[in-house]
């Protein structure tokens, strides 16, 4: 099928909060990036250029009706998009491997079996005929935060300690968008800014949610999975995402696929409660029972079932398919035994020196791009360390942000100093009263404007070398990151003023 694929490179921890996180003072995120979150990001970019609402036919086709489906972004494994591990896989508690698929064949009941702990896998058949799977669990980061009414003053008895359990930065997640009309993928591609930093999830002011889009491309023959194993007299249906299936008789949400496919011979099912949040209404969505991704259902090979399932595998099943719910795989895993494979240990590259001019030019572009990627991460980390105490008014901060951007476009950082020195006494007093660390805000700004290379003391990264080629920290690059650092710190101060 035709699909728009992309990679999400996490620059900061990503918090996609799920229900049932336990402690009410904590937030626990999913182990993937939900399709609803990706859809919301694309809608935000779309609405910047279009004046549309839910009554617009194009808007409904792209985002609401299910003609376009924003699939969950799952972790990348061996350069491929991983999929939820089937719940029918078991392993011997004493031996550990191989893995056995209980949906394919019954196993010895006298042995002690346990489920696989890793939530995602990449399954393939090797050249020697072995069925192999690489299991993975995304890395997570747990941070402790404190909430209080007055951020700059600790008041006994009025502070709340809470915990965020989020996806750790430095990971890659693979996202996919499917559309019934191929032209819609070209339309959506322009709203996925490759190489630019984007914001996803919650708690952006606390240092969460920054990511970068890479490898945005349209694939004409994309496959969500590759079947492994031999044909049997059974049909195995596996959920590749949570599914919301409603019983037509009672109207209640079902814990099986019986309302759609009938009763299964064997089923390996888990459920969970899912919700959501509508930013337009500023209200949470109703909490509903979902069949969890990884659930497996086994059916007899009836005459009309494969054709029916082929259509459902493309369009999905159940409700909220536009948000990635209801993805299924048909006869994806039909091997009784699967050999787990460890992820290969990355080896350091061997040193080499480039000689040809064409290779040198390509390497120069590569190291410059690598440098920018690392500087972007360092910039985000630096901004999180700065807090403007007693910030100026929003009007003063907005005016200075315009001046800062003009300094970059005119390649003249002294415009910032001229603006600060030319302000009226009321505005100048605000910048002198504001503090960033132990330094006055106006002095901190003037120091960076007089010598933009001072930015490397805050935004730094280790040197990059490729074939003897190293990127150069030019004056233009120093000015760019000086302006970006100042602008982000001022934007952060603006949000603090608005929240207060």
Coordinates of C-alpha atoms in Angstrom, one line a residue:
X1 CA 0.0 0.0 0.0
X2 CA 1.0 3.6 -0.4
X3 CA 2.2 5.4 2.8
X4 CA 4.0 8.5 4.1
X5 CA 6.7 7.4 6.5
X6 CA 9.0 9.4 8.7
X7 CA 11.3 9.1 11.7
X8 CA 10.9 10.9 15.0
X9 CA 14.3 11.6 16.7
X10 CA 13.6 12.5 20.4
X11 CA 15.7 15.5 21.5
X12 CA 14.0 15.7 25.0
X13 CA 12.0 13.2 27.1
X14 CA 8.6 12.7 25.5
X15 CA 5.5 12.5 27.8
X16 CA 2.5 10.9 26.1
X17 CA 0.4 10.3 29.3
X18 CA -1.7 7.2 29.5
X19 CA -4.4 6.2 31.9
X20 CA -3.8 3.9 34.8
X21 CA -0.3 5.3 35.7
X22 CA -0.8 4.4 39.4
X23 CA 0.1 7.3 41.7
X24 CA -2.3 10.2 41.1
X25 CA 0.6 12.6 41.6
X26 CA 2.6 11.0 38.8
X27 CA 2.3 10.8 35.0
X28 CA 3.3 7.7 33.1
X29 CA 3.6 7.8 29.4
X30 CA 3.0 5.3 26.7
X31 CA 6.0 3.2 25.3
X32 CA 5.2 4.6 21.8
X33 CA 4.1 7.9 20.2
X34 CA 0.3 7.7 19.8
X35 CA -1.1 8.4 16.3
X36 CA -3.5 11.0 17.9
X37 CA -0.5 13.0 19.0
X38 CA 1.0 12.9 15.5
X39 CA -2.3 13.9 14.0
X40 CA -2.6 16.8 16.3
X41 CA 0.9 18.0 15.3
X42 CA 0.0 17.9 11.6
X43 CA -3.4 19.7 12.2
X44 CA -1.5 22.5 14.0
X45 CA 0.8 23.0 11.0
X46 CA -2.2 22.7 8.6
X47 CA -4.2 25.3 10.5
X48 CA -1.4 27.9 10.3
X49 CA -2.1 28.1 6.6
X50 CA -5.7 27.2 6.3
X51 CA -8.9 28.5 7.8
X52 CA -10.8 25.3 8.2
X53 CA -13.0 23.5 10.7
X54 CA -14.8 20.2 11.2
X55 CA -17.5 21.1 8.5
X56 CA -14.9 21.5 5.8
X57 CA -14.9 18.4 3.5
X58 CA -11.1 18.4 2.9
X59 CA -10.3 18.8 6.6
X60 CA -12.6 15.9 7.5
X61 CA -11.1 13.7 4.8
X62 CA -7.6 14.5 6.0
X63 CA -8.1 14.3 9.7
X64 CA -11.5 13.0 10.9
X65 CA -13.3 10.5 8.7
X66 CA -10.7 7.7 8.8
X67 CA -9.9 8.1 5.1
X68 CA -6.5 9.1 6.4
X69 CA -5.0 7.1 9.2
X70 CA -2.1 8.3 11.5
X71 CA -0.5 5.2 12.8
X72 CA 1.3 5.0 16.1
X73 CA 5.1 5.7 15.9
X74 CA 6.8 2.5 17.2
X75 CA 10.5 2.2 18.1
X76 CA 13.0 1.6 15.4
X77 CA 14.7 -1.8 15.5
X78 CA 17.5 -2.7 13.1
X79 CA 16.4 0.2 10.9
X80 CA 12.8 -1.1 10.7
X81 CA 9.5 -0.1 12.5
X82 CA 9.0 -2.6 15.3
X83 CA 5.5 -4.0 16.1
X84 CA 3.8 -5.0 19.3
X85 CA 4.9 -8.4 20.6
X86 CA 2.1 -11.0 20.2
X87 CA 0.6 -12.1 23.5
X88 CA 0.7 -15.7 22.3
X89 CA 4.5 -15.9 22.6
X90 CA 5.8 -17.8 25.6
X91 CA 9.2 -18.9 26.8
X92 CA 10.3 -21.5 29.3
X93 CA 11.1 -20.0 32.7
X94 CA 14.0 -22.3 33.2
X95 CA 15.6 -22.3 29.7
X96 CA 14.6 -18.9 28.4
X97 CA 14.8 -19.6 24.6
X98 CA 13.6 -20.2 22.0
X99 CA 10.2 -18.5 22.0
X100 CA 7.1 -20.6 21.4
X101 CA 3.9 -19.4 19.7
X102 CA 0.9 -20.9 21.5
X103 CA -1.4 -19.6 18.7
X104 CA 0.3 -22.0 16.2
X105 CA 0.7 -25.1 18.3
X106 CA 0.0 -26.3 21.8
X107 CA 3.0 -26.8 24.0
X108 CA 4.0 -29.1 26.9
X109 CA 1.8 -28.3 29.9
X110 CA 4.3 -29.7 32.4
X111 CA 6.8 -26.9 31.6
X112 CA 6.7 -23.6 33.3
X113 CA 5.9 -20.9 30.8
X114 CA 6.0 -17.1 31.1
X115 CA 5.2 -14.2 28.7
X116 CA 7.8 -12.2 27.0
X117 CA 8.5 -9.0 28.9
X118 CA 9.5 -6.8 25.9
X119 CA 6.6 -4.9 24.4
X120 CA 7.9 -4.7 20.8
X121 CA 9.6 -6.9 18.3
X122 CA 10.9 -7.2 14.8
X123 CA 10.2 -10.6 13.3
X124 CA 11.9 -12.0 10.1
X125 CA 13.0 -15.2 8.4
X126 CA 16.7 -15.5 7.9
X127 CA 18.3 -16.9 4.8
X128 CA 18.9 -20.3 6.4
X129 CA 15.2 -20.7 7.1
X130 CA 15.3 -19.8 10.8
X131 CA 12.5 -17.6 12.2
X132 CA 14.1 -14.9 14.3
X133 CA 12.9 -12.0 16.4
X134 CA 14.6 -9.0 18.0
X135 CA 12.8 -7.9 21.1
X136 CA 13.0 -4.4 22.5
X137 CA 11.8 -2.2 25.2
X138 CA 12.1 1.6 24.7
X139 CA 14.3 3.4 27.2
X140 CA 12.5 5.6 29.8
X141 CA 13.5 8.5 32.0
X142 CA 11.9 9.2 35.4
X143 CA 12.1 12.8 36.6
X144 CA 10.9 14.2 39.9
X145 CA 9.2 17.7 39.8
X146 CA 7.8 20.0 42.4
X147 CA 4.7 22.1 41.9
X148 CA 4.0 25.3 43.9
X149 CA 2.0 28.4 43.4
X150 CA 5.1 30.7 43.8
X151 CA 7.8 29.2 41.7
X152 CA 10.6 31.3 43.2
X153 CA 9.7 30.7 46.8
X154 CA 9.4 27.4 48.6
X155 CA 6.5 27.5 51.1
X156 CA 6.2 24.7 53.6
X157 CA 3.1 22.6 53.2
X158 CA 2.1 24.1 49.8
X159 CA 4.4 22.2 47.5
X160 CA 3.5 19.0 45.7
X161 CA 6.1 16.4 44.5
X162 CA 5.2 14.5 41.4
X163 CA 7.0 12.1 39.0
X164 CA 7.1 12.0 35.2
X165 CA 7.9 8.6 33.6
X166 CA 8.6 9.5 30.0
X167 CA 10.4 8.1 26.9
X168 CA 14.1 8.9 27.1
X169 CA 15.7 11.2 24.5
X170 CA 18.1 9.9 21.9
X171 CA 15.7 7.3 20.6
X172 CA 14.1 6.9 17.1
X173 CA 10.4 6.1 16.5
X174 CA 9.0 5.3 13.1
X175 CA 5.7 6.9 12.1
X176 CA 3.4 6.1 9.2
X177 CA 0.4 7.9 7.6
X178 CA -1.9 6.0 5.3
X179 CA -4.5 7.5 3.0
X180 CA -7.2 6.2 0.7
X181 CA -6.3 8.9 -1.8
X182 CA -2.6 9.0 -2.8
X183 CA -2.8 12.7 -3.5
X184 CA -3.6 13.4 0.2
X185 CA -0.1 12.0 1.2
X186 CA 1.6 14.6 -1.0
X187 CA -0.6 17.3 0.7
X188 CA 0.3 16.0 4.2
X189 CA 4.0 15.7 3.4
X190 CA 4.4 19.5 3.2
X191 CA 3.1 19.8 6.8
X192 CA 5.9 17.5 8.1
X193 CA 8.9 19.8 8.2
X194 CA 11.9 17.5 7.8
X195 CA 14.9 18.5 9.8
X196 CA 13.1 21.0 12.0
X197 CA 12.5 20.8 15.7
X198 CA 8.8 20.0 16.7
X199 CA 7.0 19.8 20.0
X200 CA 5.0 16.7 21.0
X201 CA 3.2 15.6 24.2
X202 CA 2.9 17.6 27.4
X203 CA 5.0 19.7 29.8
X204 CA 7.0 21.6 27.2
X205 CA 8.1 24.2 29.7
X206 CA 9.5 21.5 31.9
X207 CA 11.9 20.3 29.2
X208 CA 9.7 17.7 27.5
X209 CA 8.5 17.0 24.0
X210 CA 11.2 18.4 21.6
X211 CA 11.8 16.1 18.6
X212 CA 13.0 16.3 15.0
X213 CA 11.5 14.8 11.9
X214 CA 13.8 12.9 9.5
X215 CA 13.5 10.8 6.4
X216 CA 10.0 12.0 5.5
X217 CA 9.1 10.2 2.3
X218 CA 6.3 8.6 0.3
X219 CA 6.6 4.8 -0.3
X220 CA 4.6 3.3 -3.1
X221 CA 4.9 -0.3 -1.8
X222 CA 4.9 -0.1 2.0
X223 CA 4.1 -3.2 4.1
X224 CA 3.3 -3.0 7.8
X225 CA 4.6 -6.5 8.4
X226 CA 6.1 -9.5 6.5
X227 CA 4.5 -12.9 7.1
X228 CA 6.7 -15.5 8.7
X229 CA 6.0 -19.3 8.8
X230 CA 4.1 -21.8 6.7
X231 CA 0.4 -21.8 5.7
X232 CA -1.9 -23.7 8.2
X233 CA -5.5 -24.5 8.4
X234 CA -6.0 -21.5 10.7
X235 CA -6.2 -17.8 10.4
X236 CA -4.3 -15.8 13.0
X237 CA -5.3 -12.2 13.6
X238 CA -3.0 -10.0 15.7
X239 CA -3.7 -6.5 16.8
X240 CA -0.9 -4.1 15.8
X241 CA -2.5 -1.3 17.8
X242 CA -5.3 -0.9 20.4
X243 CA -8.8 -1.5 19.0
X244 CA -12.1 0.0 20.1
X245 CA -14.8 -2.5 19.1
X246 CA -18.4 -1.8 20.1
X247 CA -21.0 -4.6 20.5
X248 CA -23.9 -3.6 18.1
X249 CA -26.5 -5.2 20.4
X250 CA -25.6 -3.6 23.7
X251 CA -23.6 -0.6 22.5
X252 CA -20.8 -1.4 25.0
X253 CA -17.2 -1.8 24.1
X254 CA -16.2 -5.4 23.7
X255 CA -13.1 -7.2 24.9
X256 CA -13.0 -9.4 21.8
X257 CA -13.4 -9.2 18.0
X258 CA -16.6 -11.3 18.1
X259 CA -18.8 -8.4 16.9
X260 CA -16.7 -8.2 13.7
X261 CA -15.2 -11.6 13.0
X262 CA -17.3 -13.9 15.2
X263 CA -16.1 -16.2 18.0
X264 CA -12.4 -17.2 17.9
X265 CA -11.2 -20.7 18.5
X266 CA -8.4 -19.5 20.8
X267 CA -7.6 -16.0 22.0
X268 CA -4.8 -14.4 23.9
X269 CA -6.3 -11.1 25.0
X270 CA -5.4 -8.2 27.3
X271 CA -7.4 -5.0 27.7
X272 CA -6.8 -1.5 29.0
X273 CA -8.7 1.7 29.4
X274 CA -7.8 4.5 26.9
X275 CA -8.8 8.1 26.9
X276 CA -7.5 11.3 25.2
X277 CA -7.8 15.0 25.2
X278 CA -9.5 17.4 22.8
X279 CA -7.7 20.7 22.8
X280 CA -10.4 22.5 20.9
X281 CA -12.9 21.7 23.6
X282 CA -10.3 21.7 26.3
X283 CA -11.9 18.6 27.7
X284 CA -10.8 15.0 28.2
X285 CA -12.3 12.3 25.9
X286 CA -14.5 9.6 27.5
X287 CA -12.6 6.7 28.9
X288 CA -13.3 3.5 27.0
X289 CA -12.3 -0.1 27.1
X290 CA -9.8 -1.1 24.4
X291 CA -8.4 -4.5 23.3
X292 CA -4.7 -4.0 23.8
X293 CA -2.2 -4.2 20.9
X294 CA -0.5 -7.6 20.8
X295 CA -3.8 -9.5 21.4
X296 CA -4.1 -12.6 19.2
X297 CA -7.2 -14.3 17.9
X298 CA -7.2 -17.7 16.1
X299 CA -10.0 -18.6 13.6
X300 CA -10.7 -21.6 11.3
X301 CA -9.8 -20.9 7.7
X302 CA -13.2 -20.2 6.3
X303 CA -13.8 -19.4 2.6
X304 CA -14.8 -15.8 3.0
X305 CA -12.7 -14.8 6.0
X306 CA -9.4 -14.1 4.2
X307 CA -10.9 -11.7 1.7
X308 CA -12.8 -9.9 4.5
X309 CA -9.6 -9.6 6.6
X310 CA -7.6 -8.3 3.7
X311 CA -9.8 -5.3 3.5
X312 CA -9.8 -4.8 7.2
X313 CA -6.0 -5.0 7.4
X314 CA -5.9 -2.0 5.0
X315 CA -8.7 0.1 6.5
X316 CA -8.5 -1.0 10.2
X317 CA -11.3 -2.1 12.5
X318 CA -13.4 -0.4 15.2
X319 CA -13.5 3.3 16.1
X320 CA -11.0 6.1 16.0
X321 CA -9.1 4.6 13.1
X322 CA -7.9 8.0 12.1
X323 CA -5.8 8.1 15.3
X324 CA -4.1 4.7 14.6
X325 CA -6.5 2.5 16.5
X326 CA -7.7 -0.8 15.0
X327 CA -4.6 -2.0 13.0
X328 CA -4.5 -5.8 12.5
X329 CA -2.1 -8.3 10.9
X330 CA -3.4 -11.5 9.2
X331 CA -1.2 -14.6 9.5
X332 CA 1.8 -12.5 10.4
X333 CA 3.4 -15.1 12.7
X334 CA 2.8 -18.7 11.9
X335 CA 6.0 -20.3 13.2
X336 CA 5.8 -22.5 16.2
X337 CA 9.3 -21.6 17.4
X338 CA 11.1 -18.2 17.2
X339 CA 14.7 -17.6 18.0
X340 CA 15.3 -14.4 19.9
X341 CA 18.3 -12.4 18.7
X342 CA 20.2 -9.8 20.7
X343 CA 20.7 -6.4 19.3
X344 CA 24.2 -6.0 17.7
X345 CA 26.7 -4.1 19.7
X346 CA 27.7 -0.9 17.8
X347 CA 31.3 -0.9 16.8
X348 CA 33.3 2.3 16.7
X349 CA 34.2 3.3 13.1
X350 CA 37.7 2.8 11.9
X351 CA 39.7 6.0 11.2
X352 CA 40.1 6.9 7.5
X353 CA 41.1 9.9 5.4
X354 CA 39.1 11.1 2.4
X355 CA 41.1 12.0 -0.7
X356 CA 38.6 12.6 -3.6
X357 CA 37.1 16.0 -3.9
X358 CA 33.5 14.7 -4.3
X359 CA 33.7 12.6 -1.2
X360 CA 35.2 15.5 0.7
X361 CA 32.3 17.7 -0.2
X362 CA 29.7 15.1 0.8
X363 CA 31.6 14.5 4.1
X364 CA 31.6 18.2 4.8
X365 CA 27.8 18.4 4.4
X366 CA 27.4 15.3 6.6
X367 CA 29.6 16.6 9.5
X368 CA 27.9 20.0 9.3
X369 CA 24.5 18.4 9.6
X370 CA 25.7 16.1 12.5
X371 CA 27.1 19.2 14.2
X372 CA 23.8 21.0 14.0
X373 CA 21.9 18.0 15.3
X374 CA 24.2 17.9 18.4
X375 CA 24.0 21.7 18.8
X376 CA 20.2 21.5 18.7
X377 CA 20.2 19.0 21.6
X378 CA 22.7 21.1 23.5
X379 CA 20.6 24.2 22.9
X380 CA 17.5 22.6 24.4
X381 CA 19.5 21.4 27.4
X382 CA 20.9 24.9 27.9
X383 CA 17.5 26.6 27.7
X384 CA 16.2 24.3 30.4
X385 CA 18.9 25.5 32.7
X386 CA 18.0 29.2 32.4
X387 CA 15.2 30.7 34.4
X388 CA 14.5 34.5 34.3
X389 CA 13.6 35.7 37.8
X390 CA 11.3 38.7 38.0
X391 CA 10.9 38.9 34.2
X392 CA 9.9 42.0 32.3
X393 CA 6.4 42.5 31.0
X394 CA 5.2 40.4 28.0
X395 CA 5.2 43.5 25.8
X396 CA 8.9 44.2 26.6
X397 CA 9.8 40.6 26.0
X398 CA 7.9 40.4 22.7
X399 CA 9.5 43.6 21.4
X400 CA 13.0 42.4 22.3
X401 CA 12.3 39.0 20.5
X402 CA 11.5 40.9 17.3
X403 CA 14.8 42.8 17.7
X404 CA 16.7 39.6 18.2
X405 CA 15.4 38.1 15.1
X406 CA 16.2 41.2 13.1
X407 CA 19.8 41.0 14.4
X408 CA 20.1 37.6 12.8
X409 CA 18.5 38.6 9.5
X410 CA 20.8 41.7 9.3
X411 CA 23.9 39.8 10.6
X412 CA 24.4 42.5 13.2
X413 CA 24.2 41.5 16.9
X414 CA 24.8 45.1 18.0
X415 CA 21.2 45.9 17.2
X416 CA 20.3 44.1 20.5
X417 CA 22.6 46.4 22.5
X418 CA 21.3 49.5 20.7
X419 CA 17.7 48.5 21.6
X420 CA 18.5 47.9 25.3
X421 CA 20.4 51.2 25.6
X422 CA 17.7 53.1 23.7
X423 CA 14.8 51.9 25.9
X424 CA 12.9 54.3 28.1
X425 CA 13.7 54.2 31.8
X426 CA 10.6 52.1 32.6
X427 CA 11.6 49.4 30.3
X428 CA 15.3 49.5 31.1
X429 CA 14.5 49.2 34.8
X430 CA 12.5 46.0 34.1
X431 CA 15.5 44.4 32.4
X432 CA 17.9 45.6 35.2
X433 CA 15.6 44.2 37.9
X434 CA 15.3 40.8 36.1
X435 CA 17.8 38.2 36.9
X436 CA 19.1 35.1 35.1
X437 CA 21.1 33.2 37.6
X438 CA 23.2 35.7 39.5
X439 CA 23.5 38.1 36.6
X440 CA 21.2 41.0 35.5
X441 CA 19.2 40.1 32.4
X442 CA 20.4 43.1 30.4
X443 CA 24.0 42.4 31.2
X444 CA 23.6 38.7 30.1
X445 CA 22.1 39.9 26.9
X446 CA 24.8 42.5 26.2
X447 CA 27.5 39.9 26.9
X448 CA 26.2 37.5 24.3
X449 CA 25.5 40.3 21.8
X450 CA 29.0 41.8 22.1
X451 CA 30.7 38.4 21.6
X452 CA 28.4 35.8 20.1
X453 CA 31.1 33.1 20.5
X454 CA 30.3 33.2 24.2
X455 CA 27.3 31.0 23.3
X456 CA 29.6 28.0 23.0
X457 CA 30.1 28.1 26.8
X458 CA 26.5 27.2 27.2
X459 CA 25.8 25.4 23.9
X460 CA 28.7 23.0 23.5
X461 CA 29.3 19.6 22.0
X462 CA 32.3 17.3 21.4
X463 CA 34.1 17.6 18.1
X464 CA 33.0 15.6 15.1
X465 CA 35.4 14.0 12.6
X466 CA 34.6 12.1 9.4
X467 CA 37.4 11.0 7.2
X468 CA 39.6 13.8 8.6
X469 CA 36.9 16.4 7.9
X470 CA 35.7 18.6 10.8
X471 CA 33.0 21.2 10.8
X472 CA 33.8 24.7 11.6
X473 CA 32.2 26.8 14.3
X474 CA 31.9 29.9 12.2
X475 CA 30.9 33.4 13.3
X476 CA 27.6 33.1 11.4
X477 CA 26.9 29.8 13.3
X478 CA 27.7 31.4 16.6
X479 CA 25.3 34.3 15.9
X480 CA 22.6 32.0 14.8
X481 CA 22.7 29.9 18.0
X482 CA 23.2 33.1 20.1
X483 CA 19.9 34.4 18.7
X484 CA 18.2 31.1 19.1
X485 CA 19.3 30.8 22.7
X486 CA 18.2 34.4 23.6
X487 CA 14.9 33.9 21.8
X488 CA 14.0 30.6 23.5
X489 CA 15.0 32.0 26.9
X490 CA 12.8 35.1 26.3
X491 CA 9.9 32.9 25.1
X492 CA 10.2 30.7 28.2
X493 CA 10.1 33.9 30.3
X494 CA 7.0 35.0 28.4
X495 CA 5.2 31.8 29.2
X496 CA 6.1 32.1 32.9
X497 CA 4.6 35.6 32.9
X498 CA 1.4 34.4 31.2
X499 CA 1.0 31.5 33.6
X500 CA 1.5 33.7 36.6

